[in-house]
């Protein structure tokens, strides 16, 4: 889908927050410079901070100077700045919405945006129900018709557990149709995450192997070197499970494991993805403690990095996990018996988001049997999602010499070598898709709830049996030893966290 989006106004609630600063401002600016924004377009920021239009423009300029790969030139900025507007007020105040309405109409008139609206909720999630209700009361939502369009973009987290997710979905569904709601899971906007589908369905060689007959297990990792920074208050409420496993890891897992969709239509893809979530074997009772691992980082070995419990706005005795690893099974024809090991953690040794497809060991050794067991490694296809972006495949080759010695080598594809410049930012893709009305890369209600349903028993058991060994990994390490034990118990090992160019 590449058509230019229709003219519209993007109304951002919480416009001076962290997300607009780090993600939205650079994405919008890049889109503007590339000529990918609609002809009639404006941003209307709304927030509690009392700012003039010019002060809001200065805020956005600072954001772009800091977070754009190339800071804006004065000429580019001069053409972008007039698209930015701001209205201040409290979200409980109905007059704010009347003022917003007036500004929107004025922009429609001036920029020919035809009444098309994208409402972006970039506030704390507890404000979502209030904002949606205020938009409704101010008659700013067009639920009945498709033209002009009114769409809602909602940032994760969608609830903090199954019940709250259902409640939030119900509140939003009171005023918006499901096809008007764009729930952002920004992982889906990443080029390399989308490339998972291209790899699987634009190549004939992988699909015949993509099943329990040939795949031994799958590992999905989202490892970060960062700590929780200034987000302590939020993180204390969520932890690794709700922050990354429930959404990002399960989305990646669905893409890796889904059946081929009938088309690239949003619902064709989303229908196949939810089948995977529905087929996840539920973790319950004592299973939870056997097949999951949690961790919390302590200080780094050299004492330079503080422990989680000393981060700002974190309880000094917090039992919130900053690391989670789970062994999960997908109970369907394709994946029966194939474990998917998924893990995420903050303050690990290396930042790496990747999927490892480990193929089965060769069935019979032509070579020395001892060598087969101890030396011939199974093939591993690795999808490197970030920060290194590419694909690698390792395989055995004969080492030069008179004997039959098997060596291991790797084929690598790197996005950097193949394509000029950095791939587009996830938010560029997501914003333009929402403007075009293409929802494949957004989370549908049923998948959000299904993912919560899957993690709910883990949340429950972890809450009932607080970990007694926190902190159990040092900041800057590979994570808790118990995560290695989870794999070792099955005779397997995690892909080591290391820079992609270091030797395997
Ligand atoms: C967010 C989580 O959704 O994703 C963060 O709330 C996490 O805790 C982030 O750091 C990771 O995304 P990215 O794109 O920086 O890898």
Short mmCIF file of C-alpha atoms and ligand atoms in Angstrom, two decimals:
data_model
loop_
_atom_site.label_atom_id
_atom_site.label_comp_id
_atom_site.label_asym_id
_atom_site.label_seq_id
_atom_site.Cartn_x
_atom_site.Cartn_y
_atom_site.Cartn_z
CA UNK A 1 0.00 0.00 0.00
CA UNK A 2 1.79 3.13 -1.12
CA UNK A 3 -0.81 5.72 -2.03
CA UNK A 4 -0.39 9.18 -0.54
CA UNK A 5 -2.53 9.64 2.53
CA UNK A 6 -5.56 11.88 2.41
CA UNK A 7 -5.27 15.37 3.89
CA UNK A 8 -5.83 15.34 7.63
CA UNK A 9 -4.98 16.88 10.99
CA UNK A 10 -3.07 14.89 13.59
CA UNK A 11 -4.28 15.93 17.04
CA UNK A 12 -1.76 14.71 19.61
CA UNK A 13 -2.79 14.57 23.26
CA UNK A 14 0.18 14.75 25.61
CA UNK A 15 2.11 16.52 22.85
CA UNK A 16 5.01 17.70 24.98
CA UNK A 17 5.72 14.31 26.52
CA UNK A 18 8.60 11.93 26.03
CA UNK A 19 7.09 9.92 23.18
CA UNK A 20 6.28 12.89 20.93
CA UNK A 21 9.74 14.24 21.63
CA UNK A 22 11.68 11.04 20.93
CA UNK A 23 9.55 9.36 18.30
CA UNK A 24 6.77 11.46 16.76
CA UNK A 25 8.68 14.68 16.09
CA UNK A 26 11.55 12.95 14.19
CA UNK A 27 9.14 10.69 12.30
CA UNK A 28 6.90 13.56 11.20
CA UNK A 29 9.84 15.67 10.20
CA UNK A 30 11.37 12.85 8.11
CA UNK A 31 8.05 12.27 6.40
CA UNK A 32 7.80 15.97 5.63
CA UNK A 33 11.30 16.14 4.15
CA UNK A 34 10.63 13.10 1.97
CA UNK A 35 7.36 14.60 0.76
CA UNK A 36 5.36 11.74 2.25
CA UNK A 37 2.89 13.79 4.27
CA UNK A 38 -0.43 14.58 2.65
CA UNK A 39 -0.73 17.88 0.77
CA UNK A 40 -3.06 19.30 3.39
CA UNK A 41 -1.62 18.38 6.77
CA UNK A 42 -1.15 19.84 10.24
CA UNK A 43 -0.24 18.75 13.73
CA UNK A 44 -2.28 20.12 16.58
CA UNK A 45 -0.64 19.43 19.92
CA UNK A 46 -2.67 19.45 23.13
CA UNK A 47 -1.31 19.32 26.64
CA UNK A 48 -1.32 20.80 30.07
CA UNK A 49 1.83 22.87 29.55
CA UNK A 50 0.98 26.43 28.66
CA UNK A 51 2.81 27.00 25.39
CA UNK A 52 2.30 29.32 22.46
CA UNK A 53 2.46 27.89 18.92
CA UNK A 54 6.01 29.21 18.70
CA UNK A 55 7.05 27.59 21.95
CA UNK A 56 5.60 24.29 20.76
CA UNK A 57 7.54 24.66 17.50
CA UNK A 58 10.70 25.29 19.54
CA UNK A 59 9.98 22.11 21.54
CA UNK A 60 9.59 20.11 18.31
CA UNK A 61 12.74 21.65 16.85
CA UNK A 62 14.77 20.66 19.91
CA UNK A 63 13.30 17.14 19.63
CA UNK A 64 14.34 16.89 15.99
CA UNK A 65 17.78 18.36 16.66
CA UNK A 66 18.30 15.73 19.33
CA UNK A 67 16.68 12.64 17.83
CA UNK A 68 16.78 12.95 14.03
CA UNK A 69 19.67 11.10 12.41
CA UNK A 70 20.45 14.38 10.57
CA UNK A 71 19.32 17.49 12.42
CA UNK A 72 16.97 19.65 10.31
CA UNK A 73 18.40 22.34 8.07
CA UNK A 74 16.94 25.81 8.61
CA UNK A 75 15.28 25.69 5.20
CA UNK A 76 13.55 22.35 5.86
CA UNK A 77 12.52 23.51 9.28
CA UNK A 78 11.08 26.73 7.90
CA UNK A 79 8.70 24.71 5.71
CA UNK A 80 7.80 22.26 8.48
CA UNK A 81 7.26 24.61 11.44
CA UNK A 82 4.06 26.25 10.10
CA UNK A 83 2.37 22.83 10.18
CA UNK A 84 2.67 22.73 13.98
CA UNK A 85 0.00 24.19 16.28
CA UNK A 86 -0.73 23.94 19.97
CA UNK A 87 -3.61 24.33 22.41
CA UNK A 88 -3.11 24.09 26.16
CA UNK A 89 -5.58 22.98 28.79
CA UNK A 90 -6.62 20.29 31.19
CA UNK A 91 -8.19 17.15 29.72
CA UNK A 92 -11.04 17.34 32.24
CA UNK A 93 -11.96 20.78 30.91
CA UNK A 94 -14.66 20.67 28.21
CA UNK A 95 -13.70 24.12 27.01
CA UNK A 96 -10.34 22.72 25.89
CA UNK A 97 -12.23 20.48 23.49
CA UNK A 98 -14.32 23.37 22.23
CA UNK A 99 -11.12 25.30 21.56
CA UNK A 100 -9.58 22.28 19.85
CA UNK A 101 -12.66 21.98 17.70
CA UNK A 102 -12.38 25.61 16.68
CA UNK A 103 -8.68 25.22 15.84
CA UNK A 104 -9.42 22.11 13.79
CA UNK A 105 -12.07 23.93 11.79
CA UNK A 106 -9.77 26.85 11.22
CA UNK A 107 -7.04 24.46 9.98
CA UNK A 108 -9.56 22.66 7.76
CA UNK A 109 -10.44 25.97 6.19
CA UNK A 110 -6.84 27.11 5.73
CA UNK A 111 -5.17 23.83 4.73
CA UNK A 112 -8.07 21.95 3.12
CA UNK A 113 -7.87 19.03 5.53
CA UNK A 114 -11.57 18.27 4.89
CA UNK A 115 -12.49 17.37 8.45
CA UNK A 116 -10.25 14.27 8.50
CA UNK A 117 -8.86 13.68 11.98
CA UNK A 118 -6.33 11.40 13.60
CA UNK A 119 -6.48 11.56 17.38
CA UNK A 120 -3.24 10.37 18.94
CA UNK A 121 -3.28 9.41 22.62
CA UNK A 122 0.30 9.89 23.82
CA UNK A 123 -0.69 10.53 27.43
CA UNK A 124 -0.55 8.31 30.50
CA UNK A 125 -2.90 5.39 29.82
CA UNK A 126 -5.14 6.30 32.76
CA UNK A 127 -6.28 9.34 30.73
CA UNK A 128 -7.45 7.29 27.73
CA UNK A 129 -11.06 6.75 28.87
CA UNK A 130 -11.45 10.41 29.82
CA UNK A 131 -10.04 11.64 26.50
CA UNK A 132 -12.22 9.34 24.46
CA UNK A 133 -15.29 10.45 26.40
CA UNK A 134 -14.42 14.13 26.00
CA UNK A 135 -13.94 13.73 22.25
CA UNK A 136 -17.32 12.06 22.09
CA UNK A 137 -19.08 14.72 24.19
CA UNK A 138 -17.55 17.45 22.06
CA UNK A 139 -18.99 15.68 18.98
CA UNK A 140 -15.57 15.30 17.45
CA UNK A 141 -15.98 11.63 16.49
CA UNK A 142 -17.61 10.45 13.33
CA UNK A 143 -18.55 6.88 14.23
CA UNK A 144 -21.22 6.38 11.64
CA UNK A 145 -19.49 7.37 8.43
CA UNK A 146 -16.12 6.76 6.79
CA UNK A 147 -15.82 10.28 5.32
CA UNK A 148 -14.51 12.50 6.68
CA UNK A 149 -12.54 10.00 8.73
CA UNK A 150 -11.90 10.13 12.45
CA UNK A 151 -9.35 7.60 13.68
CA UNK A 152 -7.84 6.97 17.06
CA UNK A 153 -4.20 6.03 17.58
CA UNK A 154 -3.54 4.53 21.00
CA UNK A 155 -0.13 3.86 22.44
CA UNK A 156 0.57 0.74 24.46
CA UNK A 157 0.10 -0.37 27.18
CA UNK A 158 -3.49 -1.38 26.46
CA UNK A 159 -4.38 -2.14 30.03
CA UNK A 160 -2.13 -3.73 32.61
CA UNK A 161 -3.85 -7.12 32.70
CA UNK A 162 -6.66 -8.96 30.97
CA UNK A 163 -9.52 -7.30 32.88
CA UNK A 164 -8.22 -3.78 32.46
CA UNK A 165 -7.54 -4.40 28.75
CA UNK A 166 -11.12 -5.60 28.22
CA UNK A 167 -12.47 -2.61 30.17
CA UNK A 168 -10.38 -0.17 28.12
CA UNK A 169 -11.38 -1.81 24.85
CA UNK A 170 -15.04 -1.57 25.87
CA UNK A 171 -14.74 2.10 26.76
CA UNK A 172 -13.13 2.89 23.42
CA UNK A 173 -15.58 0.69 21.51
CA UNK A 174 -18.45 2.76 22.93
CA UNK A 175 -17.38 5.65 20.77
CA UNK A 176 -15.16 4.29 17.98
CA UNK A 177 -15.68 1.41 15.56
CA UNK A 178 -12.90 -1.20 15.70
CA UNK A 179 -11.73 -0.22 12.22
CA UNK A 180 -11.19 3.35 13.46
CA UNK A 181 -8.81 2.22 16.23
CA UNK A 182 -5.07 1.94 15.59
CA UNK A 183 -3.30 0.37 18.58
CA UNK A 184 0.39 0.96 18.27
CA UNK A 185 2.85 -1.78 19.01
CA UNK A 186 5.78 0.04 17.47
CA UNK A 187 7.73 -3.20 16.92
CA UNK A 188 5.43 -3.90 14.00
CA UNK A 189 6.54 -0.70 12.31
CA UNK A 190 10.15 -1.83 12.25
CA UNK A 191 11.37 -2.75 8.77
CA UNK A 192 13.15 -5.84 9.99
CA UNK A 193 10.08 -7.11 11.83
CA UNK A 194 8.08 -6.75 8.64
CA UNK A 195 10.90 -8.46 6.83
CA UNK A 196 10.03 -11.62 8.74
CA UNK A 197 6.98 -11.92 6.51
CA UNK A 198 8.99 -11.17 3.38
CA UNK A 199 11.58 -13.78 4.30
CA UNK A 200 8.93 -16.40 4.89
CA UNK A 201 6.53 -15.66 2.08
CA UNK A 202 8.67 -14.16 -0.69
CA UNK A 203 11.02 -17.15 -0.74
CA UNK A 204 10.19 -20.67 -1.73
CA UNK A 205 13.04 -22.34 0.15
CA UNK A 206 12.05 -21.60 3.74
CA UNK A 207 8.40 -22.51 3.94
CA UNK A 208 8.91 -26.28 3.38
CA UNK A 209 11.35 -26.27 6.30
CA UNK A 210 9.30 -24.01 8.55
CA UNK A 211 7.76 -26.63 10.80
CA UNK A 212 8.32 -29.24 13.49
CA UNK A 213 9.86 -31.69 11.02
CA UNK A 214 12.91 -29.50 10.49
CA UNK A 215 13.03 -26.95 13.29
CA UNK A 216 14.37 -27.95 16.68
CA UNK A 217 13.42 -24.79 18.51
CA UNK A 218 13.03 -21.05 18.15
CA UNK A 219 14.52 -18.31 20.33
CA UNK A 220 13.19 -14.78 20.40
CA UNK A 221 15.23 -12.21 22.29
CA UNK A 222 14.72 -8.54 23.01
CA UNK A 223 17.76 -7.57 25.05
CA UNK A 224 18.48 -4.00 26.04
CA UNK A 225 21.52 -2.40 27.59
CA UNK A 226 19.48 0.52 28.92
CA UNK A 227 18.03 0.52 32.39
CA UNK A 228 14.60 1.94 33.09
CA UNK A 229 15.90 5.51 33.21
CA UNK A 230 13.23 8.04 34.15
CA UNK A 231 10.36 5.58 33.66
CA UNK A 232 10.48 4.07 37.13
CA UNK A 233 6.91 4.99 38.03
CA UNK A 234 5.53 3.32 34.92
CA UNK A 235 7.86 0.35 35.11
CA UNK A 236 6.99 -0.42 38.72
CA UNK A 237 3.42 -0.97 37.50
CA UNK A 238 4.36 -3.12 34.54
CA UNK A 239 7.67 -4.99 34.68
CA UNK A 240 9.20 -6.98 31.84
CA UNK A 241 6.21 -9.24 31.30
CA UNK A 242 3.65 -6.52 30.62
CA UNK A 243 6.14 -4.08 29.10
CA UNK A 244 7.66 -6.30 26.41
CA UNK A 245 6.55 -9.97 26.54
CA UNK A 246 2.80 -9.40 26.27
CA UNK A 247 3.14 -7.18 23.23
CA UNK A 248 6.47 -7.04 21.39
CA UNK A 249 7.64 -10.61 21.92
CA UNK A 250 4.27 -12.19 21.28
CA UNK A 251 3.85 -10.10 18.11
CA UNK A 252 7.20 -11.29 16.80
CA UNK A 253 6.32 -14.84 17.78
CA UNK A 254 3.03 -14.61 15.86
CA UNK A 255 4.82 -13.41 12.73
CA UNK A 256 7.35 -16.21 12.93
CA UNK A 257 4.77 -18.90 13.59
CA UNK A 258 1.67 -17.83 11.64
CA UNK A 259 0.25 -19.70 8.69
CA UNK A 260 0.49 -17.99 5.29
CA UNK A 261 -2.27 -15.38 5.00
CA UNK A 262 -4.48 -15.28 1.90
CA UNK A 263 -3.39 -11.72 1.12
CA UNK A 264 -1.64 -8.72 2.59
CA UNK A 265 -4.94 -7.22 3.71
CA UNK A 266 -4.88 -6.06 7.30
CA UNK A 267 -7.42 -8.57 8.50
CA UNK A 268 -6.04 -11.46 6.46
CA UNK A 269 -2.74 -11.05 8.29
CA UNK A 270 -4.26 -10.34 11.67
CA UNK A 271 -6.55 -13.38 11.40
CA UNK A 272 -3.54 -15.65 10.96
CA UNK A 273 -1.61 -14.01 13.76
CA UNK A 274 -4.36 -14.45 16.27
CA UNK A 275 -4.59 -18.14 15.46
CA UNK A 276 -1.06 -18.45 16.84
CA UNK A 277 -1.97 -16.66 20.07
CA UNK A 278 -5.02 -18.87 20.45
CA UNK A 279 -2.87 -21.96 20.00
CA UNK A 280 -0.37 -21.02 22.70
CA UNK A 281 -0.39 -23.71 25.35
CA UNK A 282 -1.56 -22.03 28.51
CA UNK A 283 0.87 -21.86 31.36
CA UNK A 284 -0.86 -22.67 34.58
CA UNK A 285 -0.18 -23.71 38.16
CA UNK A 286 3.20 -25.24 38.86
CA UNK A 287 4.08 -25.14 35.13
CA UNK A 288 4.61 -21.43 35.47
CA UNK A 289 7.51 -21.72 37.84
CA UNK A 290 9.09 -24.53 35.80
CA UNK A 291 8.89 -22.86 32.43
CA UNK A 292 9.44 -19.21 33.24
CA UNK A 293 12.32 -17.26 34.70
CA UNK A 294 12.31 -13.76 36.10
CA UNK A 295 15.14 -11.52 37.04
CA UNK A 296 15.95 -8.09 38.33
CA UNK A 297 19.21 -6.31 37.76
CA UNK A 298 21.55 -5.40 40.56
CA UNK A 299 24.50 -3.03 40.32
CA UNK A 300 27.06 -3.68 37.59
CA UNK A 301 30.15 -5.64 38.58
CA UNK A 302 32.26 -2.47 38.49
CA UNK A 303 29.65 -0.58 40.53
CA UNK A 304 29.12 2.08 37.84
CA UNK A 305 25.54 1.15 37.03
CA UNK A 306 23.02 1.31 39.87
CA UNK A 307 20.72 -1.58 40.73
CA UNK A 308 17.10 -1.39 39.63
CA UNK A 309 16.04 -0.78 43.22
CA UNK A 310 18.06 2.44 43.28
CA UNK A 311 16.63 3.84 40.04
CA UNK A 312 14.48 7.00 40.35
CA UNK A 313 10.89 6.35 41.46
CA UNK A 314 11.53 2.68 42.19
CA UNK A 315 10.69 1.05 45.51
CA UNK A 316 13.88 0.17 47.40
CA UNK A 317 12.53 -3.37 47.89
CA UNK A 318 10.81 -3.73 44.57
CA UNK A 319 10.07 -7.24 43.34
CA UNK A 320 9.30 -6.08 39.81
CA UNK A 321 11.13 -8.17 37.20
CA UNK A 322 13.33 -6.41 34.68
CA UNK A 323 14.03 -9.71 32.94
CA UNK A 324 11.67 -12.47 31.81
CA UNK A 325 12.23 -15.71 29.95
CA UNK A 326 9.49 -18.16 29.01
CA UNK A 327 9.37 -21.50 27.29
CA UNK A 328 6.18 -21.73 25.30
CA UNK A 329 4.55 -24.21 22.95
CA UNK A 330 2.16 -23.66 20.11
CA UNK A 331 -0.36 -26.46 20.00
CA UNK A 332 -1.07 -26.79 16.32
CA UNK A 333 -0.12 -29.08 13.46
CA UNK A 334 2.91 -27.09 12.35
CA UNK A 335 4.55 -26.49 15.70
CA UNK A 336 3.60 -29.41 17.92
CA UNK A 337 6.51 -30.16 20.25
CA UNK A 338 8.74 -27.28 19.11
CA UNK A 339 9.67 -25.05 22.05
CA UNK A 340 9.77 -21.30 21.57
CA UNK A 341 12.07 -19.71 24.12
CA UNK A 342 11.42 -16.02 24.52
CA UNK A 343 13.34 -13.59 26.69
CA UNK A 344 13.69 -9.91 27.34
CA UNK A 345 15.70 -7.90 29.80
CA UNK A 346 16.97 -4.49 30.69
CA UNK A 347 20.61 -3.68 31.42
CA UNK A 348 22.00 -6.71 29.65
CA UNK A 349 25.49 -7.00 28.20
CA UNK A 350 24.41 -6.38 24.64
CA UNK A 351 21.45 -4.79 22.91
CA UNK A 352 20.04 -7.31 20.47
CA UNK A 353 16.58 -8.07 19.21
CA UNK A 354 16.68 -11.24 17.20
CA UNK A 355 14.94 -14.44 16.24
CA UNK A 356 16.95 -17.63 16.07
CA UNK A 357 15.51 -20.51 14.11
CA UNK A 358 17.54 -23.54 15.07
CA UNK A 359 17.17 -26.45 12.70
CA UNK A 360 17.39 -30.07 13.75
CA UNK A 361 20.70 -31.80 14.10
CA UNK A 362 21.72 -33.91 11.09
CA UNK A 363 20.11 -37.35 11.35
CA UNK A 364 23.18 -39.41 10.64
CA UNK A 365 26.92 -38.77 10.76
CA UNK A 366 28.86 -39.54 7.62
CA UNK A 367 31.83 -38.31 9.50
CA UNK A 368 33.39 -39.42 12.71
CA UNK A 369 30.54 -39.99 15.18
CA UNK A 370 32.28 -38.21 17.99
CA UNK A 371 32.76 -35.23 15.75
CA UNK A 372 29.10 -35.21 14.85
CA UNK A 373 28.07 -35.11 18.44
CA UNK A 374 30.61 -32.66 19.68
CA UNK A 375 31.40 -30.47 16.75
CA UNK A 376 28.82 -30.32 14.00
CA UNK A 377 26.49 -27.54 14.96
CA UNK A 378 22.90 -27.46 13.81
CA UNK A 379 22.08 -24.80 11.24
CA UNK A 380 20.83 -21.56 12.69
CA UNK A 381 18.97 -18.93 10.75
CA UNK A 382 19.08 -15.66 12.67
CA UNK A 383 16.83 -12.71 11.92
CA UNK A 384 18.62 -9.73 13.42
CA UNK A 385 15.94 -7.16 14.06
CA UNK A 386 18.04 -4.49 15.78
CA UNK A 387 20.38 -2.74 16.28
CA UNK A 388 22.24 -4.72 13.63
CA UNK A 389 19.66 -5.31 10.93
CA UNK A 390 20.02 -8.30 8.72
CA UNK A 391 19.86 -12.06 8.39
CA UNK A 392 22.51 -14.69 8.92
CA UNK A 393 22.69 -18.40 8.35
CA UNK A 394 25.41 -20.61 9.72
CA UNK A 395 26.37 -23.91 8.21
CA UNK A 396 29.16 -26.48 8.22
CA UNK A 397 31.85 -26.65 5.57
CA UNK A 398 34.87 -28.85 5.12
CA UNK A 399 37.97 -27.36 6.64
CA UNK A 400 40.82 -27.36 4.11
CA UNK A 401 43.21 -30.25 4.65
CA UNK A 402 43.57 -33.94 4.09
CA UNK A 403 41.19 -35.08 6.84
CA UNK A 404 37.44 -34.53 7.05
CA UNK A 405 37.18 -31.78 9.55
CA UNK A 406 33.96 -29.77 9.67
CA UNK A 407 34.25 -26.06 10.10
CA UNK A 408 31.48 -23.53 10.63
CA UNK A 409 30.83 -20.47 8.62
CA UNK A 410 28.13 -17.89 8.23
CA UNK A 411 26.35 -16.15 5.37
CA UNK A 412 25.18 -12.68 6.21
CA UNK A 413 22.88 -10.16 4.72
CA UNK A 414 23.03 -6.70 6.22
CA UNK A 415 20.50 -3.99 5.44
CA UNK A 416 23.26 -1.40 5.66
CA UNK A 417 25.23 -2.98 2.83
CA UNK A 418 22.26 -3.56 0.59
CA UNK A 419 20.23 -0.41 0.98
CA UNK A 420 21.37 3.19 1.19
CA UNK A 421 20.82 4.95 4.46
CA UNK A 422 19.00 3.89 7.57
CA UNK A 423 15.63 2.17 7.16
CA UNK A 424 12.63 4.41 7.89
CA UNK A 425 11.74 4.85 11.53
CA UNK A 426 8.98 2.58 12.81
CA UNK A 427 6.81 5.59 13.57
CA UNK A 428 7.10 6.92 10.02
CA UNK A 429 5.54 3.76 8.70
CA UNK A 430 2.91 3.60 11.43
CA UNK A 431 1.84 7.22 11.06
CA UNK A 432 1.47 7.00 7.30
CA UNK A 433 -0.39 3.70 7.55
CA UNK A 434 -2.83 5.22 10.03
CA UNK A 435 -3.33 8.19 7.70
CA UNK A 436 -4.00 5.80 4.82
CA UNK A 437 -6.30 3.61 6.87
CA UNK A 438 -4.11 0.51 6.56
CA UNK A 439 -4.25 -1.37 9.84
CA UNK A 440 -2.13 -4.51 9.31
CA UNK A 441 0.67 -3.19 11.51
CA UNK A 442 -1.62 -2.29 14.38
CA UNK A 443 -2.91 -4.56 17.09
CA UNK A 444 -6.53 -5.64 16.83
CA UNK A 445 -8.68 -5.90 19.91
CA UNK A 446 -8.87 -9.69 19.90
CA UNK A 447 -5.10 -10.13 19.70
CA UNK A 448 -4.46 -7.70 22.54
CA UNK A 449 -6.89 -9.57 24.75
CA UNK A 450 -5.60 -12.98 23.69
CA UNK A 451 -2.03 -11.95 24.54
CA UNK A 452 -3.15 -10.78 27.98
CA UNK A 453 -5.04 -14.04 28.43
CA UNK A 454 -1.80 -15.91 27.81
CA UNK A 455 0.34 -13.91 30.24
CA UNK A 456 -2.37 -13.65 32.93
CA UNK A 457 -1.50 -16.91 34.77
CA UNK A 458 2.17 -15.94 34.78
CA UNK A 459 1.33 -12.52 36.18
CA UNK A 460 -0.79 -14.18 38.83
CA UNK A 461 1.70 -16.81 39.95
CA UNK A 462 4.60 -14.38 39.92
CA UNK A 463 2.59 -11.98 42.06
CA UNK A 464 1.62 -14.76 44.48
CA UNK A 465 5.17 -16.07 44.86
CA UNK A 466 7.53 -13.10 44.92
CA UNK A 467 11.05 -14.01 43.84
CA UNK A 468 13.29 -14.34 46.87
CA UNK A 469 16.56 -13.94 45.02
CA UNK A 470 16.27 -10.43 43.52
CA UNK A 471 18.50 -8.87 42.35
CA UNK A 472 19.71 -11.96 40.55
CA UNK A 473 21.77 -10.60 37.68
CA UNK A 474 24.34 -7.87 37.49
CA UNK A 475 23.72 -4.88 35.24
CA UNK A 476 25.83 -5.43 32.14
CA UNK A 477 25.68 -9.24 32.34
CA UNK A 478 23.86 -11.84 30.21
CA UNK A 479 20.95 -12.10 32.65
CA UNK A 480 20.13 -14.52 35.47
CA UNK A 481 21.78 -17.92 35.53
CA UNK A 482 18.38 -19.49 35.98
CA UNK A 483 17.58 -18.48 32.40
CA UNK A 484 20.55 -20.54 31.22
CA UNK A 485 19.30 -23.39 33.40
CA UNK A 486 15.91 -23.24 31.65
CA UNK A 487 17.63 -24.00 28.35
CA UNK A 488 20.23 -26.36 29.77
CA UNK A 489 17.48 -28.54 31.22
CA UNK A 490 16.43 -29.21 27.61
CA UNK A 491 20.02 -29.69 26.42
CA UNK A 492 19.98 -26.32 24.65
CA UNK A 493 21.62 -22.94 25.07
CA UNK A 494 20.69 -19.35 24.36
CA UNK A 495 22.32 -17.61 21.46
CA UNK A 496 25.04 -15.60 23.19
CA UNK A 497 24.46 -11.89 23.45
CA UNK A 498 27.35 -10.39 21.59
CA UNK A 499 27.97 -7.85 18.83
CA UNK A 500 27.02 -9.40 15.47
CA UNK A 501 30.48 -8.93 14.02
CA UNK A 502 32.23 -10.88 16.73
CA UNK A 503 33.05 -14.44 15.77
CA UNK A 504 30.39 -17.05 16.40
C1 LIG B 1 8.72 -0.10 24.68
C2 LIG B 1 8.96 -0.49 26.12
O1 LIG B 1 7.44 -0.50 24.26
O2 LIG B 1 9.69 -0.74 23.87
C3 LIG B 1 10.35 -0.12 26.54
O3 LIG B 1 8.02 0.18 26.93
C4 LIG B 1 11.36 -0.71 25.60
O4 LIG B 1 10.61 -0.52 27.87
C5 LIG B 1 11.02 -0.36 24.16
O5 LIG B 1 12.63 -0.17 25.93
C6 LIG B 1 11.92 -1.08 23.19
O6 LIG B 1 11.68 -0.57 21.92
P1 LIG B 1 12.88 -0.21 20.95
O7 LIG B 1 12.25 0.19 19.68
O8 LIG B 1 13.65 0.88 21.63
O9 LIG B 1 13.66 -1.48 20.87
#
